[in-house]
Amino acid sequence: MAGIGHSEIGMTSAATRRRLVRRLADKGIAHPAVLAALAQVPRHRFVDEALSSRAYEDSALPIGRGQTISQPYVVALMTEAILTGRALGKVLEIGTGSGYQAAVLAQLAERVFTTERVGELLRTARQRFHELGLHNIYTRHADGLGGWPGQAPFDAIVVTAGGTIPAGLFEQLGEGGVLVAPEQQGQQQVLIRVVRRDDEFQREPLGAVSFVPLRPGVE
Ligand code: SAH
C-alpha cells in the first residue's frame, strides 16, 4: 500500500463515501437509487485537491469564482424530489458549478443537459466528466435563465442557484415533469418542487436551503 497517496486509501476512499451515504440515510434520504448514485460518484474529484480530504463531509465547499459545490444532503434531496417512479429520459440542470450534481443525475437519467454562466467553471467540470467517462452529460456555456429550448421537453429540471424561479422554465417541462429550485422568499430561500400535470403546475415547498444566487448573463 505504501506509495498510494494517503488520500486515496483514507479520506477519499469508497468506504468514506459509504459512510457519508449512511449519514444521508439517517437524515431521511430513503430512495435506494439516490443513495446508490451518491455512493457511486467520487465527490473528491469535483473539488480542488487541497479540499479533497473534506469532500465526504456533509457540507458545501468553495469551488472558486465565489461559487460552491452543493452540500451532499441537498444534492440527494433535490435528486430524490425529481424521482416519481417513471424513467428519467432528459434532465436539465441550471448551474453546473463543479459538475457534481450533474454527475449524480447522470447515474439516474438517460441524458443530462447542464448550463453554466461562468466559462472557467464549466471547462473544469467538462474535464471531470471526460476523465470519469460520464458521456451522457451535455454542457452549454450560457445563461440558464432561458433554459435550453432546443432540447425541451425535459422530464425534470434542477436549478442549483437561488432567486426567482425563471418563468420560462415551466413550459420546458414535459407532462408529469418535475422542477426543483431554490426560491428566494425575503431573507430566506425555500426549495420548491413543481409538478406539471396537463397545464397545471402543482407547487410544494420542501424546506429551507442556502444556494449562491442565480445571476443573469455569462462570464
Ligand atoms: N450544481 C452545482 C452547484 C454550483 S453553485 C454543483 O453541484 O457543484 C451554482 C452555480 O450556478 C454556480 O456555478 C453559478 O455560476 C451558476 N449560475 C448562477 N446563475 C446562473 C445562470 N443564470 N445560468 C447558468 N448558471 C448559473
PDB file of C-alpha atoms and ligand atoms in Angstrom:
ATOM      1  CA  MET A   1       0.000   0.000   0.000  1.00  0.00           C
ATOM      2  CA  ALA A   2       2.934   2.335   0.528  1.00  0.00           C
ATOM      3  CA  GLY A   3       3.220   4.797  -2.276  1.00  0.00           C
ATOM      4  CA  ILE A   4      -0.508   5.172  -2.729  1.00  0.00           C
ATOM      5  CA  GLY A   5      -1.351   8.660  -1.550  1.00  0.00           C
ATOM      6  CA  HIS A   6      -2.908   8.628   1.895  1.00  0.00           C
ATOM      7  CA  SER A   7      -5.866  10.415   0.385  1.00  0.00           C
ATOM      8  CA  GLU A   8      -6.698   7.546  -1.991  1.00  0.00           C
ATOM      9  CA  ILE A   9      -6.900   4.938   0.773  1.00  0.00           C
ATOM     10  CA  GLY A  10      -8.104   7.165   3.583  1.00  0.00           C
ATOM     11  CA  MET A  11     -10.189  10.288   3.413  1.00  0.00           C
ATOM     12  CA  THR A  12     -11.381   9.804  -0.174  1.00  0.00           C
ATOM     13  CA  SER A  13     -11.916   6.043  -0.298  1.00  0.00           C
ATOM     14  CA  ALA A  14     -15.113   4.264  -1.269  1.00  0.00           C
ATOM     15  CA  ALA A  15     -15.530   3.338   2.421  1.00  0.00           C
ATOM     16  CA  THR A  16     -15.500   7.024   3.387  1.00  0.00           C
ATOM     17  CA  ARG A  17     -18.107   7.666   0.706  1.00  0.00           C
ATOM     18  CA  ARG A  18     -20.292   4.849   2.046  1.00  0.00           C
ATOM     19  CA  ARG A  19     -20.119   6.446   5.498  1.00  0.00           C
ATOM     20  CA  LEU A  20     -21.446   9.686   4.029  1.00  0.00           C
ATOM     21  CA  VAL A  21     -24.251   7.785   2.322  1.00  0.00           C
ATOM     22  CA  ARG A  22     -25.223   6.127   5.630  1.00  0.00           C
ATOM     23  CA  ARG A  23     -25.340   9.578   7.221  1.00  0.00           C
ATOM     24  CA  LEU A  24     -27.657  10.815   4.446  1.00  0.00           C
ATOM     25  CA  ALA A  25     -29.927   7.812   5.013  1.00  0.00           C
ATOM     26  CA  ASP A  26     -30.019   8.718   8.727  1.00  0.00           C
ATOM     27  CA  LYS A  27     -31.034  12.260   7.747  1.00  0.00           C
ATOM     28  CA  GLY A  28     -34.037  10.901   5.842  1.00  0.00           C
ATOM     29  CA  ILE A  29     -32.912  10.225   2.267  1.00  0.00           C
ATOM     30  CA  ALA A  30     -34.748   6.976   1.590  1.00  0.00           C
ATOM     31  CA  HIS A  31     -34.681   6.295  -2.153  1.00  0.00           C
ATOM     32  CA  PRO A  32     -32.222   3.421  -2.808  1.00  0.00           C
ATOM     33  CA  ALA A  33     -31.345   4.695  -6.302  1.00  0.00           C
ATOM     34  CA  VAL A  34     -30.408   8.112  -4.896  1.00  0.00           C
ATOM     35  CA  LEU A  35     -28.229   6.573  -2.181  1.00  0.00           C
ATOM     36  CA  ALA A  36     -26.615   4.307  -4.787  1.00  0.00           C
ATOM     37  CA  ALA A  37     -25.896   7.291  -7.053  1.00  0.00           C
ATOM     38  CA  LEU A  38     -24.209   9.190  -4.224  1.00  0.00           C
ATOM     39  CA  ALA A  39     -22.223   6.069  -3.328  1.00  0.00           C
ATOM     40  CA  GLN A  40     -21.093   5.856  -6.943  1.00  0.00           C
ATOM     41  CA  VAL A  41     -19.872   9.406  -7.630  1.00  0.00           C
ATOM     42  CA  PRO A  42     -16.404  10.304  -6.242  1.00  0.00           C
ATOM     43  CA  ARG A  43     -17.164  13.771  -4.822  1.00  0.00           C
ATOM     44  CA  HIS A  44     -13.475  14.396  -4.088  1.00  0.00           C
ATOM     45  CA  ARG A  45     -12.891  14.596  -7.851  1.00  0.00           C
ATOM     46  CA  PHE A  46     -15.216  17.620  -8.006  1.00  0.00           C
ATOM     47  CA  VAL A  47     -13.259  19.820  -5.596  1.00  0.00           C
ATOM     48  CA  ASP A  48      -9.743  21.206  -5.578  1.00  0.00           C
ATOM     49  CA  GLU A  49      -7.181  18.665  -4.362  1.00  0.00           C
ATOM     50  CA  ALA A  50      -6.462  20.819  -1.311  1.00  0.00           C
ATOM     51  CA  LEU A  51     -10.061  20.227  -0.178  1.00  0.00           C
ATOM     52  CA  SER A  52     -10.355  16.568  -1.123  1.00  0.00           C
ATOM     53  CA  SER A  53      -9.980  15.371   2.475  1.00  0.00           C
ATOM     54  CA  ARG A  54     -13.202  17.262   3.258  1.00  0.00           C
ATOM     55  CA  ALA A  55     -15.162  16.018   0.254  1.00  0.00           C
ATOM     56  CA  TYR A  56     -17.159  13.464   2.244  1.00  0.00           C
ATOM     57  CA  GLU A  57     -18.260  15.847   4.947  1.00  0.00           C
ATOM     58  CA  ASP A  58     -21.893  16.795   4.509  1.00  0.00           C
ATOM     59  CA  SER A  59     -21.155  20.422   3.718  1.00  0.00           C
ATOM     60  CA  ALA A  60     -20.922  22.835   0.802  1.00  0.00           C
ATOM     61  CA  LEU A  61     -17.332  23.701  -0.202  1.00  0.00           C
ATOM     62  CA  PRO A  62     -15.828  26.549  -2.258  1.00  0.00           C
ATOM     63  CA  ILE A  63     -15.062  25.812  -5.941  1.00  0.00           C
ATOM     64  CA  GLY A  64     -13.647  29.222  -6.914  1.00  0.00           C
ATOM     65  CA  ARG A  65     -15.218  32.274  -8.526  1.00  0.00           C
ATOM     66  CA  GLY A  66     -17.273  32.772  -5.357  1.00  0.00           C
ATOM     67  CA  GLN A  67     -19.300  29.621  -6.064  1.00  0.00           C
ATOM     68  CA  THR A  68     -19.794  26.392  -4.102  1.00  0.00           C
ATOM     69  CA  ILE A  69     -20.324  22.677  -4.635  1.00  0.00           C
ATOM     70  CA  SER A  70     -23.674  21.916  -3.009  1.00  0.00           C
ATOM     71  CA  GLN A  71     -23.973  20.036   0.268  1.00  0.00           C
ATOM     72  CA  PRO A  72     -24.436  16.279  -0.381  1.00  0.00           C
ATOM     73  CA  TYR A  73     -27.684  16.200   1.626  1.00  0.00           C
ATOM     74  CA  VAL A  74     -29.167  18.925  -0.599  1.00  0.00           C
ATOM     75  CA  VAL A  75     -27.955  17.163  -3.766  1.00  0.00           C
ATOM     76  CA  ALA A  76     -29.651  13.982  -2.513  1.00  0.00           C
ATOM     77  CA  LEU A  77     -32.832  15.852  -1.560  1.00  0.00           C
ATOM     78  CA  MET A  78     -33.126  17.523  -4.975  1.00  0.00           C
ATOM     79  CA  THR A  79     -32.388  14.285  -6.771  1.00  0.00           C
ATOM     80  CA  GLU A  80     -34.967  12.403  -4.712  1.00  0.00           C
ATOM     81  CA  ALA A  81     -37.506  15.155  -5.415  1.00  0.00           C
ATOM     82  CA  ILE A  82     -37.408  14.585  -9.175  1.00  0.00           C
ATOM     83  CA  LEU A  83     -37.905  10.800  -8.988  1.00  0.00           C
ATOM     84  CA  THR A  84     -41.551   9.912  -9.384  1.00  0.00           C
ATOM     85  CA  GLY A  85     -41.320   6.294 -10.420  1.00  0.00           C
ATOM     86  CA  ARG A  86     -41.142   6.904 -14.178  1.00  0.00           C
ATOM     87  CA  ALA A  87     -37.919   6.644 -16.158  1.00  0.00           C
ATOM     88  CA  LEU A  88     -35.868   9.826 -16.465  1.00  0.00           C
ATOM     89  CA  GLY A  89     -35.024  10.464 -20.078  1.00  0.00           C
ATOM     90  CA  LYS A  90     -33.798  14.044 -20.294  1.00  0.00           C
ATOM     91  CA  VAL A  91     -32.901  16.170 -17.283  1.00  0.00           C
ATOM     92  CA  LEU A  92     -31.875  19.835 -17.381  1.00  0.00           C
ATOM     93  CA  GLU A  93     -29.663  21.415 -14.725  1.00  0.00           C
ATOM     94  CA  ILE A  94     -29.119  25.170 -14.390  1.00  0.00           C
ATOM     95  CA  GLY A  95     -25.757  25.900 -12.719  1.00  0.00           C
ATOM     96  CA  THR A  96     -23.172  23.190 -13.498  1.00  0.00           C
ATOM     97  CA  GLY A  97     -20.687  24.607 -10.959  1.00  0.00           C
ATOM     98  CA  SER A  98     -18.308  21.765 -10.046  1.00  0.00           C
ATOM     99  CA  GLY A  99     -20.325  19.268 -12.068  1.00  0.00           C
ATOM    100  CA  TYR A 100     -21.127  17.092  -9.033  1.00  0.00           C
ATOM    101  CA  GLN A 101     -24.931  17.360  -9.146  1.00  0.00           C
ATOM    102  CA  ALA A 102     -24.845  16.657 -12.899  1.00  0.00           C
ATOM    103  CA  ALA A 103     -22.685  13.561 -12.278  1.00  0.00           C
ATOM    104  CA  VAL A 104     -25.211  12.298  -9.702  1.00  0.00           C
ATOM    105  CA  LEU A 105     -28.095  12.950 -12.117  1.00  0.00           C
ATOM    106  CA  ALA A 106     -26.184  11.141 -14.860  1.00  0.00           C
ATOM    107  CA  GLN A 107     -26.403   7.928 -12.796  1.00  0.00           C
ATOM    108  CA  LEU A 108     -30.211   8.085 -12.929  1.00  0.00           C
ATOM    109  CA  ALA A 109     -31.145   9.767 -16.202  1.00  0.00           C
ATOM    110  CA  GLU A 110     -30.516   8.778 -19.785  1.00  0.00           C
ATOM    111  CA  ARG A 111     -29.140  12.228 -20.644  1.00  0.00           C
ATOM    112  CA  VAL A 112     -28.275  15.280 -18.555  1.00  0.00           C
ATOM    113  CA  PHE A 113     -28.123  18.773 -20.078  1.00  0.00           C
ATOM    114  CA  THR A 114     -26.386  21.314 -17.889  1.00  0.00           C
ATOM    115  CA  THR A 115     -25.725  25.024 -18.336  1.00  0.00           C
ATOM    116  CA  GLU A 116     -23.224  27.265 -16.551  1.00  0.00           C
ATOM    117  CA  ARG A 117     -22.682  31.007 -16.940  1.00  0.00           C
ATOM    118  CA  VAL A 118     -19.014  31.019 -15.754  1.00  0.00           C
ATOM    119  CA  GLY A 119     -16.813  29.641 -18.541  1.00  0.00           C
ATOM    120  CA  GLU A 120     -13.886  28.786 -16.289  1.00  0.00           C
ATOM    121  CA  LEU A 121     -16.013  26.594 -14.009  1.00  0.00           C
ATOM    122  CA  LEU A 122     -17.611  24.879 -16.985  1.00  0.00           C
ATOM    123  CA  ARG A 123     -14.230  23.991 -18.520  1.00  0.00           C
ATOM    124  CA  THR A 124     -13.129  22.309 -15.293  1.00  0.00           C
ATOM    125  CA  ALA A 125     -16.424  20.440 -14.977  1.00  0.00           C
ATOM    126  CA  ARG A 126     -16.211  19.210 -18.589  1.00  0.00           C
ATOM    127  CA  GLN A 127     -12.715  17.885 -17.935  1.00  0.00           C
ATOM    128  CA  ARG A 128     -14.034  15.949 -14.922  1.00  0.00           C
ATOM    129  CA  PHE A 129     -16.914  14.443 -16.923  1.00  0.00           C
ATOM    130  CA  HIS A 130     -14.411  13.346 -19.552  1.00  0.00           C
ATOM    131  CA  GLU A 131     -11.993  11.812 -17.015  1.00  0.00           C
ATOM    132  CA  LEU A 132     -14.796   9.944 -15.249  1.00  0.00           C
ATOM    133  CA  GLY A 133     -16.317   8.670 -18.501  1.00  0.00           C
ATOM    134  CA  LEU A 134     -19.621  10.478 -17.960  1.00  0.00           C
ATOM    135  CA  HIS A 135     -20.577  10.592 -21.622  1.00  0.00           C
ATOM    136  CA  ASN A 136     -24.290  11.235 -21.114  1.00  0.00           C
ATOM    137  CA  ILE A 137     -23.754  14.803 -19.851  1.00  0.00           C
ATOM    138  CA  TYR A 138     -24.116  17.638 -22.385  1.00  0.00           C
ATOM    139  CA  THR A 139     -22.896  21.086 -21.404  1.00  0.00           C
ATOM    140  CA  ARG A 140     -23.509  24.622 -22.562  1.00  0.00           C
ATOM    141  CA  HIS A 141     -21.803  27.883 -21.609  1.00  0.00           C
ATOM    142  CA  ALA A 142     -24.883  30.061 -21.361  1.00  0.00           C
ATOM    143  CA  ASP A 143     -27.194  31.986 -19.124  1.00  0.00           C
ATOM    144  CA  GLY A 144     -29.542  29.256 -17.962  1.00  0.00           C
ATOM    145  CA  LEU A 145     -32.406  31.628 -17.137  1.00  0.00           C
ATOM    146  CA  GLY A 146     -33.883  30.753 -20.531  1.00  0.00           C
ATOM    147  CA  GLY A 147     -33.438  27.014 -20.026  1.00  0.00           C
ATOM    148  CA  TRP A 148     -32.421  25.011 -23.102  1.00  0.00           C
ATOM    149  CA  PRO A 149     -35.323  25.368 -25.526  1.00  0.00           C
ATOM    150  CA  GLY A 150     -33.726  23.267 -28.285  1.00  0.00           C
ATOM    151  CA  GLN A 151     -33.691  20.182 -26.028  1.00  0.00           C
ATOM    152  CA  ALA A 152     -37.094  20.634 -24.326  1.00  0.00           C
ATOM    153  CA  PRO A 153     -39.284  18.999 -23.134  1.00  0.00           C
ATOM    154  CA  PHE A 154     -37.481  17.680 -20.053  1.00  0.00           C
ATOM    155  CA  ASP A 155     -38.614  15.040 -17.570  1.00  0.00           C
ATOM    156  CA  ALA A 156     -37.012  17.104 -14.828  1.00  0.00           C
ATOM    157  CA  ILE A 157     -35.348  20.475 -14.322  1.00  0.00           C
ATOM    158  CA  VAL A 158     -32.993  21.120 -11.410  1.00  0.00           C
ATOM    159  CA  VAL A 159     -31.987  24.713 -10.624  1.00  0.00           C
ATOM    160  CA  THR A 160     -28.919  24.916  -8.372  1.00  0.00           C
ATOM    161  CA  ALA A 161     -28.743  28.681  -7.763  1.00  0.00           C
ATOM    162  CA  GLY A 162     -31.291  30.696  -5.785  1.00  0.00           C
ATOM    163  CA  GLY A 163     -33.574  33.536  -6.835  1.00  0.00           C
ATOM    164  CA  THR A 164     -36.866  33.980  -8.609  1.00  0.00           C
ATOM    165  CA  ILE A 165     -37.595  30.770 -10.487  1.00  0.00           C
ATOM    166  CA  PRO A 166     -37.228  31.709 -14.185  1.00  0.00           C
ATOM    167  CA  ALA A 167     -40.804  31.559 -15.529  1.00  0.00           C
ATOM    168  CA  GLY A 168     -39.725  30.278 -18.946  1.00  0.00           C
ATOM    169  CA  LEU A 169     -38.526  27.013 -17.411  1.00  0.00           C
ATOM    170  CA  PHE A 170     -42.038  25.766 -16.645  1.00  0.00           C
ATOM    171  CA  GLU A 171     -43.024  25.392 -20.277  1.00  0.00           C
ATOM    172  CA  GLN A 172     -39.868  23.326 -20.889  1.00  0.00           C
ATOM    173  CA  LEU A 173     -41.206  20.635 -18.532  1.00  0.00           C
ATOM    174  CA  GLY A 174     -42.864  17.663 -20.204  1.00  0.00           C
ATOM    175  CA  GLU A 175     -46.153  16.193 -18.984  1.00  0.00           C
ATOM    176  CA  GLY A 176     -45.608  14.784 -15.474  1.00  0.00           C
ATOM    177  CA  GLY A 177     -42.261  16.570 -15.361  1.00  0.00           C
ATOM    178  CA  VAL A 178     -40.813  17.894 -12.101  1.00  0.00           C
ATOM    179  CA  LEU A 179     -38.853  21.075 -11.436  1.00  0.00           C
ATOM    180  CA  VAL A 180     -36.915  21.697  -8.220  1.00  0.00           C
ATOM    181  CA  ALA A 181     -35.461  25.101  -7.463  1.00  0.00           C
ATOM    182  CA  PRO A 182     -34.396  27.250  -4.510  1.00  0.00           C
ATOM    183  CA  GLU A 183     -36.721  30.267  -4.445  1.00  0.00           C
ATOM    184  CA  GLN A 184     -35.766  33.482  -2.700  1.00  0.00           C
ATOM    185  CA  GLN A 185     -38.522  34.439  -0.240  1.00  0.00           C
ATOM    186  CA  GLY A 186     -37.484  37.613   1.589  1.00  0.00           C
ATOM    187  CA  GLN A 187     -34.321  36.839   3.564  1.00  0.00           C
ATOM    188  CA  GLN A 188     -34.559  33.086   3.102  1.00  0.00           C
ATOM    189  CA  GLN A 189     -34.519  30.512   0.346  1.00  0.00           C
ATOM    190  CA  VAL A 190     -37.035  27.697   0.146  1.00  0.00           C
ATOM    191  CA  LEU A 191     -36.596  24.632  -2.015  1.00  0.00           C
ATOM    192  CA  ILE A 192     -39.697  24.386  -4.220  1.00  0.00           C
ATOM    193  CA  ARG A 193     -40.921  21.335  -6.123  1.00  0.00           C
ATOM    194  CA  VAL A 194     -43.268  21.885  -9.054  1.00  0.00           C
ATOM    195  CA  VAL A 195     -45.023  19.050 -10.924  1.00  0.00           C
ATOM    196  CA  ARG A 196     -46.631  19.592 -14.318  1.00  0.00           C
ATOM    197  CA  ARG A 197     -49.985  17.839 -14.802  1.00  0.00           C
ATOM    198  CA  ASP A 198     -51.578  18.801 -18.114  1.00  0.00           C
ATOM    199  CA  ASP A 199     -51.244  22.554 -17.952  1.00  0.00           C
ATOM    200  CA  GLU A 200     -51.457  22.754 -14.180  1.00  0.00           C
ATOM    201  CA  PHE A 201     -48.360  23.343 -12.100  1.00  0.00           C
ATOM    202  CA  GLN A 202     -48.559  21.933  -8.567  1.00  0.00           C
ATOM    203  CA  ARG A 203     -46.182  23.607  -6.111  1.00  0.00           C
ATOM    204  CA  GLU A 204     -44.886  22.207  -2.865  1.00  0.00           C
ATOM    205  CA  PRO A 205     -42.188  23.583  -0.502  1.00  0.00           C
ATOM    206  CA  LEU A 206     -39.500  21.109   0.621  1.00  0.00           C
ATOM    207  CA  GLY A 207     -37.667  23.188   3.233  1.00  0.00           C
ATOM    208  CA  ALA A 208     -35.145  25.959   3.783  1.00  0.00           C
ATOM    209  CA  VAL A 209     -31.908  25.863   1.786  1.00  0.00           C
ATOM    210  CA  SER A 210     -28.965  28.158   1.047  1.00  0.00           C
ATOM    211  CA  PHE A 211     -27.658  28.451  -2.508  1.00  0.00           C
ATOM    212  CA  VAL A 212     -25.471  31.010  -4.252  1.00  0.00           C
ATOM    213  CA  PRO A 213     -27.564  33.497  -6.257  1.00  0.00           C
ATOM    214  CA  LEU A 214     -28.844  32.996  -9.771  1.00  0.00           C
ATOM    215  CA  ARG A 215     -27.277  35.723 -11.941  1.00  0.00           C
ATOM    216  CA  PRO A 216     -28.003  36.860 -15.494  1.00  0.00           C
ATOM    217  CA  GLY A 217     -25.509  36.882 -18.368  1.00  0.00           C
ATOM    218  CA  VAL A 218     -22.282  34.954 -18.935  1.00  0.00           C
ATOM    219  CA  GLU A 219     -18.659  35.368 -17.774  1.00  0.00           C
TER     220      GLU A 219
HETATM  221  N1  SAH B   1     -24.755  22.158  -9.202  1.00  0.00           N
HETATM  222  C1  SAH B   1     -23.510  22.716  -8.735  1.00  0.00           C
HETATM  223  C2  SAH B   1     -23.764  23.848  -7.758  1.00  0.00           C
HETATM  224  C3  SAH B   1     -22.960  25.032  -8.139  1.00  0.00           C
HETATM  225  S1  SAH B   1     -23.354  26.564  -7.397  1.00  0.00           S
HETATM  226  C4  SAH B   1     -22.596  21.667  -8.159  1.00  0.00           C
HETATM  227  O1  SAH B   1     -23.035  20.508  -7.983  1.00  0.00           O
HETATM  228  O2  SAH B   1     -21.421  21.954  -7.915  1.00  0.00           O
HETATM  229  C5  SAH B   1     -24.437  27.279  -8.616  1.00  0.00           C
HETATM  230  C6  SAH B   1     -23.840  27.546  -9.977  1.00  0.00           C
HETATM  231  O3  SAH B   1     -24.861  28.216 -10.725  1.00  0.00           O
HETATM  232  C7  SAH B   1     -22.639  28.476  -9.984  1.00  0.00           C
HETATM  233  O4  SAH B   1     -21.571  27.837 -10.617  1.00  0.00           O
HETATM  234  C8  SAH B   1     -23.108  29.698 -10.784  1.00  0.00           C
HETATM  235  O5  SAH B   1     -22.098  30.259 -11.594  1.00  0.00           O
HETATM  236  C9  SAH B   1     -24.225  29.102 -11.622  1.00  0.00           C
HETATM  237  N2  SAH B   1     -25.222  30.058 -12.122  1.00  0.00           N
HETATM  238  C10 SAH B   1     -25.762  31.121 -11.480  1.00  0.00           C
HETATM  239  N3  SAH B   1     -26.651  31.752 -12.267  1.00  0.00           N
HETATM  240  C11 SAH B   1     -26.681  31.058 -13.448  1.00  0.00           C
HETATM  241  C12 SAH B   1     -27.397  31.223 -14.682  1.00  0.00           C
HETATM  242  N4  SAH B   1     -28.235  32.224 -14.880  1.00  0.00           N
HETATM  243  N5  SAH B   1     -27.168  30.319 -15.665  1.00  0.00           N
HETATM  244  C13 SAH B   1     -26.302  29.297 -15.508  1.00  0.00           C
HETATM  245  N6  SAH B   1     -25.598  29.101 -14.372  1.00  0.00           N
HETATM  246  C14 SAH B   1     -25.780  29.972 -13.356  1.00  0.00           C
END
